[in-house]
Coordinates of C-alpha atoms in Angstrom, one line a residue:
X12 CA -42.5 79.3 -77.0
X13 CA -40.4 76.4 -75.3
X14 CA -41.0 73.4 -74.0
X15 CA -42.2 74.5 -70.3
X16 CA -45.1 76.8 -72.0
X17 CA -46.3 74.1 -74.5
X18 CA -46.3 72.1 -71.3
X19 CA -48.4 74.4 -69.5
X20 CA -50.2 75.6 -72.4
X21 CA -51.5 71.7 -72.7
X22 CA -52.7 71.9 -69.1
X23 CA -54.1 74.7 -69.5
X24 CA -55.9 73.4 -72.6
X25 CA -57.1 70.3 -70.7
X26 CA -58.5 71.5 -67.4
X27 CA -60.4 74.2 -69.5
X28 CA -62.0 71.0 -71.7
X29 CA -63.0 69.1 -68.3
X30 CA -63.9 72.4 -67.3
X31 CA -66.3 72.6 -69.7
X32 CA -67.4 68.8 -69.8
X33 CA -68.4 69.5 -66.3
X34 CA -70.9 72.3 -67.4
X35 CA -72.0 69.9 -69.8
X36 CA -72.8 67.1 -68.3
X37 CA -74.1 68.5 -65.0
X38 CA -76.2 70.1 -67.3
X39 CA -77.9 67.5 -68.8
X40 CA -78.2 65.6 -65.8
X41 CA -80.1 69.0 -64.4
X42 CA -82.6 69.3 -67.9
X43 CA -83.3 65.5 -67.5
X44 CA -83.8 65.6 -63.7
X45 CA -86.6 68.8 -64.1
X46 CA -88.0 67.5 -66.9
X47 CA -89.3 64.3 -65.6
X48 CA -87.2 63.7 -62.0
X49 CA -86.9 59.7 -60.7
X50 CA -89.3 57.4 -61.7
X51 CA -90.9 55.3 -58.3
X52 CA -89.2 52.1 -58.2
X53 CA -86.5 52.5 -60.6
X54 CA -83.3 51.0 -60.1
X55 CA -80.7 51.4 -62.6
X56 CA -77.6 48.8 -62.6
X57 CA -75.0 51.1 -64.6
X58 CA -71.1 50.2 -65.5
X59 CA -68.6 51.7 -67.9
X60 CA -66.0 48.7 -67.8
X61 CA -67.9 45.7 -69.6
X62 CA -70.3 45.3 -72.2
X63 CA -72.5 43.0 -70.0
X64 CA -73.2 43.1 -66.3
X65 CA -70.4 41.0 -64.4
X66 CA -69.6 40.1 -60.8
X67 CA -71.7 42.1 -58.3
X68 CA -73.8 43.9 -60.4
X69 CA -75.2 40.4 -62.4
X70 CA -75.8 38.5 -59.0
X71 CA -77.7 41.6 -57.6
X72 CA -79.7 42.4 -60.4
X73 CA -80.3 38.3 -60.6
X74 CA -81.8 38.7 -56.8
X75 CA -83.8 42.1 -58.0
X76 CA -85.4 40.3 -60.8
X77 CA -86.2 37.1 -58.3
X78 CA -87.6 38.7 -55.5
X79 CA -89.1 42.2 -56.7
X80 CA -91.0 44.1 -58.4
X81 CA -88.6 46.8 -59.5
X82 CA -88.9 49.4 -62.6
X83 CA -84.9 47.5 -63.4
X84 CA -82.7 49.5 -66.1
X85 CA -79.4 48.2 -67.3
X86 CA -76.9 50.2 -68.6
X87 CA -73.5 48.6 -69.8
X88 CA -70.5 50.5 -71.7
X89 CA -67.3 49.0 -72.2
X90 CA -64.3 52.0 -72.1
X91 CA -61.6 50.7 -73.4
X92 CA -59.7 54.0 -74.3
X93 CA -59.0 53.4 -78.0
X94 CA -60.2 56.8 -79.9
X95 CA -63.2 54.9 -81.2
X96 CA -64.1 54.2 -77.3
X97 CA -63.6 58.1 -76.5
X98 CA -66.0 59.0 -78.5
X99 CA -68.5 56.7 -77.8
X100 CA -68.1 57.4 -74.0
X101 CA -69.7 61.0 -74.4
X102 CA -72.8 59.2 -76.2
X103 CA -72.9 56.6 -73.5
X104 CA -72.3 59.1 -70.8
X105 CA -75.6 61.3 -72.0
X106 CA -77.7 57.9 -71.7
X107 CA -76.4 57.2 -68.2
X108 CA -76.4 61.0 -67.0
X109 CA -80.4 60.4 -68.3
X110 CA -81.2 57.1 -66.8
X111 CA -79.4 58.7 -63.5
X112 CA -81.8 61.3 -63.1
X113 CA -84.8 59.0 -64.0
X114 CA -83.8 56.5 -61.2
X115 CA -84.5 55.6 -57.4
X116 CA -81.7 53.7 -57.2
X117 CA -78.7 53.9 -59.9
X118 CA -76.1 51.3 -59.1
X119 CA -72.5 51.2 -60.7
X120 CA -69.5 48.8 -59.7
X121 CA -66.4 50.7 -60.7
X122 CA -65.1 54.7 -62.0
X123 CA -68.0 56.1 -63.1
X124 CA -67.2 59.8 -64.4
X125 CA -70.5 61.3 -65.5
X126 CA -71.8 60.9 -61.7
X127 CA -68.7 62.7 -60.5
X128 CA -69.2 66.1 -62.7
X129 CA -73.0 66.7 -61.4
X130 CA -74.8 68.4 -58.4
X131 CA -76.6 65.2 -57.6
X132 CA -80.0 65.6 -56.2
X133 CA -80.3 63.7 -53.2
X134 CA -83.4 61.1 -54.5
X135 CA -81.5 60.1 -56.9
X136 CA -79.8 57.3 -54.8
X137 CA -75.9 56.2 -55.6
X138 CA -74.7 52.8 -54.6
X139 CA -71.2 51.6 -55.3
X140 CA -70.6 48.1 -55.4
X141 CA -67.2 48.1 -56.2
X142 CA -65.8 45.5 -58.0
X143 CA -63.2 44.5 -56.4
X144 CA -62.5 42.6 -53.1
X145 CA -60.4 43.9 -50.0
X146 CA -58.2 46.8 -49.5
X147 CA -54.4 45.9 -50.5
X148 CA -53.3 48.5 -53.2
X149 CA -54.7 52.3 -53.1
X150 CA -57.8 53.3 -55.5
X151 CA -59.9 56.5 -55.3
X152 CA -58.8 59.0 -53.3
X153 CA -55.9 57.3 -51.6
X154 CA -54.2 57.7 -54.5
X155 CA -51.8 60.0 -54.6
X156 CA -52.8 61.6 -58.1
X157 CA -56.4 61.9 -56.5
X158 CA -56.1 65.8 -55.5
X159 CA -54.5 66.8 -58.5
X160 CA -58.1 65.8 -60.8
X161 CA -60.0 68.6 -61.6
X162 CA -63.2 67.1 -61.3
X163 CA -63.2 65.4 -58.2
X164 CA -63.7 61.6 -58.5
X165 CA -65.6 59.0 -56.2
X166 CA -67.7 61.6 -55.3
X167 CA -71.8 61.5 -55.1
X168 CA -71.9 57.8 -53.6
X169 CA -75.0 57.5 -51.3
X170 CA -74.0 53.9 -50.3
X171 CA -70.9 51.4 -50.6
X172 CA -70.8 47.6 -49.9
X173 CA -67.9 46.4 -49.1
X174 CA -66.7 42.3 -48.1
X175 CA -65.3 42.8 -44.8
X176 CA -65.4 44.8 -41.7
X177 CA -61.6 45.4 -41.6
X178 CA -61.9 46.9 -45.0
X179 CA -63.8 50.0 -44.0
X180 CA -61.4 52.4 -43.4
X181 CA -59.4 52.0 -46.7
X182 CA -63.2 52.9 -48.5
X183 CA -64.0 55.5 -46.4
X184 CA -60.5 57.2 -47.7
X185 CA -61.1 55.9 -51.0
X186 CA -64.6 57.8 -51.4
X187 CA -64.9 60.3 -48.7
X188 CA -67.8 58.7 -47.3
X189 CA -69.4 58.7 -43.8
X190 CA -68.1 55.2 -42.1
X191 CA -72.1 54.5 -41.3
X192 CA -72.6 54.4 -45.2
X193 CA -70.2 51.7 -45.5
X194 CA -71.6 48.7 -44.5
X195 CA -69.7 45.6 -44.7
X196 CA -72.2 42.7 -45.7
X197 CA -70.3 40.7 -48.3
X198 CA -70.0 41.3 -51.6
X199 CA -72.5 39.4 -53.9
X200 CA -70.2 38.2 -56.6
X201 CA -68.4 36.4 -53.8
X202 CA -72.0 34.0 -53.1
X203 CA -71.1 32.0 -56.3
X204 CA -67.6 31.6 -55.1
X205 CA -68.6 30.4 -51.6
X206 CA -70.5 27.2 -53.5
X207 CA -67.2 26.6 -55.8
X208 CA -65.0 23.7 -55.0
X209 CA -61.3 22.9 -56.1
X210 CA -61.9 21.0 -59.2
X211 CA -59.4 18.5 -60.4
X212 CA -58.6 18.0 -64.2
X213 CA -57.2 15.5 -66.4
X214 CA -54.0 16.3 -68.6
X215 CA -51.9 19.6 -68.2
X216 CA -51.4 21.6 -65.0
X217 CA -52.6 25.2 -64.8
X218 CA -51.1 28.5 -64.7
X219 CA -53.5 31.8 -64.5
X220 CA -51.8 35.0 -64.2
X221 CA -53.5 38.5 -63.7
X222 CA -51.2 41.2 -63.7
X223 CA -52.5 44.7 -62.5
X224 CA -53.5 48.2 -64.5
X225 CA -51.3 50.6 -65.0
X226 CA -52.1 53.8 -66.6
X227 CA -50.8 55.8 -69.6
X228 CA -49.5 54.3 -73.0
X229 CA -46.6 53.6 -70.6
X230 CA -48.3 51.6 -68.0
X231 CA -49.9 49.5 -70.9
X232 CA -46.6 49.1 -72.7
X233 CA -44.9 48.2 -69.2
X234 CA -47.6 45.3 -68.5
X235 CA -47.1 43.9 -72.1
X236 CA -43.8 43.2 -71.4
X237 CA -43.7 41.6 -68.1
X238 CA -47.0 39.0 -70.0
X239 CA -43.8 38.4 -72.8
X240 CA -41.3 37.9 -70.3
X241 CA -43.4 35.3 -68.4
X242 CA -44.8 33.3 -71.5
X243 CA -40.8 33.1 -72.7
X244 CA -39.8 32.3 -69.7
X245 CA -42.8 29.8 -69.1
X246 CA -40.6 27.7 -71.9
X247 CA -38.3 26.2 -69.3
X248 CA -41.3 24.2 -67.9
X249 CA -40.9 20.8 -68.6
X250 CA -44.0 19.4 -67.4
X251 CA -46.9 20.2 -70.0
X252 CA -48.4 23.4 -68.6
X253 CA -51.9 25.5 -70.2
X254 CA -50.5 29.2 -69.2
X255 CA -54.0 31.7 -69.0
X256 CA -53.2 35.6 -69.0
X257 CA -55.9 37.5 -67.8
X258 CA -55.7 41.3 -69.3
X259 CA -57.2 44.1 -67.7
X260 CA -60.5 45.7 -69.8
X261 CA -58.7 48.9 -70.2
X262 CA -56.0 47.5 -71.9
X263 CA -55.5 46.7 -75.8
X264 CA -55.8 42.9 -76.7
X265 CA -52.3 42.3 -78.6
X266 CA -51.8 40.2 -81.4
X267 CA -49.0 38.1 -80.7
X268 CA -48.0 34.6 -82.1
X269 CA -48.7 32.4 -79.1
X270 CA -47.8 29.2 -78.4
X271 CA -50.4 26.6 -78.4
X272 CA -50.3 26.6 -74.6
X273 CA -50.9 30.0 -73.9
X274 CA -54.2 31.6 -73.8
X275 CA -54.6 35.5 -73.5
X276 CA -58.2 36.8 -73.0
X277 CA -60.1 39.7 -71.3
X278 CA -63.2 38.6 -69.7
X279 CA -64.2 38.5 -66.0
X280 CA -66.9 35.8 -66.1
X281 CA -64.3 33.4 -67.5
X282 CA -61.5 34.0 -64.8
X283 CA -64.2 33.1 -61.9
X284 CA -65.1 29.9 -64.2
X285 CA -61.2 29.0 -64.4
X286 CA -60.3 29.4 -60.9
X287 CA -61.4 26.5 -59.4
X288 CA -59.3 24.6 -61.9
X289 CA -55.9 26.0 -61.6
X290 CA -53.1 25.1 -59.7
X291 CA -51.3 28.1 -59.5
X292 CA -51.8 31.8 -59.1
X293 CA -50.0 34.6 -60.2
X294 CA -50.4 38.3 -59.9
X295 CA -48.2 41.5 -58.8
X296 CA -50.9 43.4 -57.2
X297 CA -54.8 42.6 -58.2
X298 CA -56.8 41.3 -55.2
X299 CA -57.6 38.6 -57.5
X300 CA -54.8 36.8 -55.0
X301 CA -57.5 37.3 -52.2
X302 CA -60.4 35.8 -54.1
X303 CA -58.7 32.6 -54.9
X304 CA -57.1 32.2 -51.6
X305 CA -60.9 30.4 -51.2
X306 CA -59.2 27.6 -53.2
X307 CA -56.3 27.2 -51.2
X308 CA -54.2 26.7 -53.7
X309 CA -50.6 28.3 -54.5
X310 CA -50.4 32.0 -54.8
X311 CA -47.0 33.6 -56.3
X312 CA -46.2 37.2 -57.0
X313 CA -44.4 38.8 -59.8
X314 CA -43.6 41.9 -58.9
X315 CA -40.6 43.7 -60.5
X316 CA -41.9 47.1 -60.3
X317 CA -42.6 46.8 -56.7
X318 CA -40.4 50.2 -55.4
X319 CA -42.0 52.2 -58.3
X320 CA -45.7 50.7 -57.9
X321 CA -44.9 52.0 -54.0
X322 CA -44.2 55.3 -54.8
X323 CA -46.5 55.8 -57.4
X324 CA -49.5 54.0 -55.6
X325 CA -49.2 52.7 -52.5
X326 CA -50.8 50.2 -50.4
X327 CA -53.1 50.5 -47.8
X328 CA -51.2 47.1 -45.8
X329 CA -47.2 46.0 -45.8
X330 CA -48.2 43.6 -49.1
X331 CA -45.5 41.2 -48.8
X332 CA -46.3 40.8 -45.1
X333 CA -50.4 40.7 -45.9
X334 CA -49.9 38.0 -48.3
X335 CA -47.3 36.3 -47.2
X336 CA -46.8 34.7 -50.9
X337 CA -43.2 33.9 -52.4
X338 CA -42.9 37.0 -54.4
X339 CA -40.3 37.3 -57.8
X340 CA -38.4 40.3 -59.6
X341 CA -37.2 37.7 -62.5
X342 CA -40.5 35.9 -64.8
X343 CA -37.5 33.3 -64.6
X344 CA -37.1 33.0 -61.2
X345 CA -41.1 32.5 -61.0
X346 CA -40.9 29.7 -64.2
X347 CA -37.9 28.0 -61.7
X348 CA -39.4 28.1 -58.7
X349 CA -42.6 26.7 -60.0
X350 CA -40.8 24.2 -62.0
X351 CA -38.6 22.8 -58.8
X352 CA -40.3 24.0 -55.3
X353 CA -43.9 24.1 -55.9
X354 CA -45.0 21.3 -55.1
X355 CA -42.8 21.5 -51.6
X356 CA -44.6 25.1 -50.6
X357 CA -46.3 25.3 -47.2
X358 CA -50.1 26.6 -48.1
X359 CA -50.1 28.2 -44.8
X360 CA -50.5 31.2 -46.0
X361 CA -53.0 31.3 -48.4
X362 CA -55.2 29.4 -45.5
X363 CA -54.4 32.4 -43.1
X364 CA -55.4 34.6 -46.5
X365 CA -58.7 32.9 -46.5
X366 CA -59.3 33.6 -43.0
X367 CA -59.1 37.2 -43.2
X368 CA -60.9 37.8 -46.1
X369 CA -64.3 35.9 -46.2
X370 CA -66.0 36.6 -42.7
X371 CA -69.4 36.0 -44.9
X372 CA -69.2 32.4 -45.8
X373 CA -73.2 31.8 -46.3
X374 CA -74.1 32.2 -49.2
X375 CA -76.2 35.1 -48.7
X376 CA -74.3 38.1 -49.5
X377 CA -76.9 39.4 -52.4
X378 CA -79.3 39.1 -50.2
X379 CA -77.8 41.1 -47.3
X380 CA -77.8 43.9 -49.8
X381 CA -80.7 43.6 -51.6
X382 CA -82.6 43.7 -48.2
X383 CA -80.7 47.0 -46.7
X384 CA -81.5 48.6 -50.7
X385 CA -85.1 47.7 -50.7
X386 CA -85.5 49.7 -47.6
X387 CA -84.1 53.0 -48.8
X388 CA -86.6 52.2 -52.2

């Protein structure tokens, strides 16, 4: 057979093995469900992208455990796609599939692919606290991959939380949700960024860069590179710089021969402890930009796959124009302009940036939510 029937013979092969994890899984969730059904006042906090609970999962189980009396599960699985994570993902997805069917209240802050290959009973209440800010580059269902998946994703969500008003209609596409089940109240993680400061530091200045996920070996491979092109290029500094790389959870940790200066590392909790303390931002497209706009503080783009990432992705706003940040094809461009200009850029537009994305400056995001979830409980 050629090459255009192995090709289809592989699809083939693939949709009949979701197929069949489908069946699976929605029935497991069905024995679990029937044999016991949701336990009163259980409230599950579930997420498949970090061993721990992080962002708006830890400060809303923090105001569960404060102020109720909640039957509270956690449930935490870092997927990381190596073949050692595959197959610890079907294990992990039986324990959530179970503790799903136990709960009230099951609440998950990313892709979470058990949920989406079930006939969810309706008192087993969904909540999405998705874990990003903002609506710049597609996700879900605005993707344009989205109707090609064979088991529909982002689907079963009873409620999502979202930061901002404005926001709503990119997660009603993204999750093909009623509007009215969308309620913009803040997200919690974004409480313990409202009582940060800018926080000055002694000795070197500091660079943290957070480039975006792409997928497939070569998405990874194509991310790699532009980190190595930025950390060579980061070499015409001249002024002592600390240079922090922040990789994405689905992606490999390489082992590379650093300089002493550079730090890579993948963990959520410690970019939101380094932000206050750097002087400069740079991303291509993670709303990361948005969260540290807070800081007022420079925010520069790298972005030399931008025409591709268009076509491939999309945005839900005109980036450059939403952002209005210097943006860069060339890491040495970036390295030059930081090197010369940086210090002359006009912050206007990270203080407009700031404007439009926290409308919830109290404080009291967490307990906007946990109020509203308490209710439905």
């Amino acid at each position: 057979m050629g090459q255009g029937g192995d090709g289809v013979g592989r699809l083939n092969l693939k949709t009949l093995k979701l197929l069949l994890l489908r069946a699976g899984f929605n029935g497991l969730y069905q024995l679990f469900y029937w044999l016991g059904g949701p336990k009163q006042h259980r409230v599950t906090f579930a997420t498949m992208r970090s061993p721990e609970l992080t962002d708006n999962l830890k400060f809303l189980h923090a105001k569960f455990v404060e102020d109720s009396d909640m039957d509270l599960k956690v449930f935490c699985y870092h997927y990381d796609r190596t073949l050692k994570s595959k197959f610890g993902f079907l294990l992990a997805s039986v324990q959530a599939l179970r503790l799903l069917a136990r709960s009230e209240m099951f609440i998950i802050d990313d892709y979470f692919f058990p949920l989406y290959a079930i006939n969810k009973h309706p008192n087993n209440q969904v909540v999405q606290l998705w874990h990003a800010i903002g609506s710049l580059k597609h996700f879900g269902l605005s993707l344009p991959t989205a109707d090609d998946s064979v088991i529909k994703p982002h689907t079963n969500y009873d409620w999502v939380f979202i930061n901002s008003e404005v926001d709503k209609p990119a997660y009603v596409a993204a999750f093909d949700i009623q509007p009215d089940h969308v309620l913009a109240t803040g997200e919690p993680m974004m409480d313990a960024l409202m009582a940060q400061r800018p926080e000055p530091h002694a000795g070197a200045k500091r660079l943290l860069y957070s480039p975006t996920y792409r997928p497939d070996a070569n998405g990874e491979a194509q991310v790699l590179h532009y980190i190595h092109e930025l950390i060579t290029a980061s070499e015409q500094l001249k002024q002592p710089w600390e240079i922090y790389v922040s990789l994405h959870p689905y992606l490999s940790l390489p082992e590379w021969q650093l300089p002493t200066n550079v730090h890579i590392f993948q963990d959520a909790t410690r970019v939101k402890q380094l932000m206050p303390t750097i002087d400069v931002f740079v991303t291509d497209y993670s709303s990361l930009s948005l969260n540290f706009s807070y800081f007022e503080r420079p925010i520069l783009l790298f972005t030399p796959d931008y025409e591709q990432y268009m076509a491939k992705n999309g945005f839900y706003v005109d980036y450059y124009h939403y952002l209005g940040a210097p943006h860069f094809d060339e890491a040495g461009a970036l390295i030059s302009f930081i090197a010369h200009d940086l210090d002359q850029l006009d912050l206007s537009y990270v203080h407009e940036l700031k404007q439009k994305t926290f409308p919830h400056q109290d404080g009291h995001n967490a307990q906007r939510v946990f109020q509203f979830l308490m209710k439905q409980l």
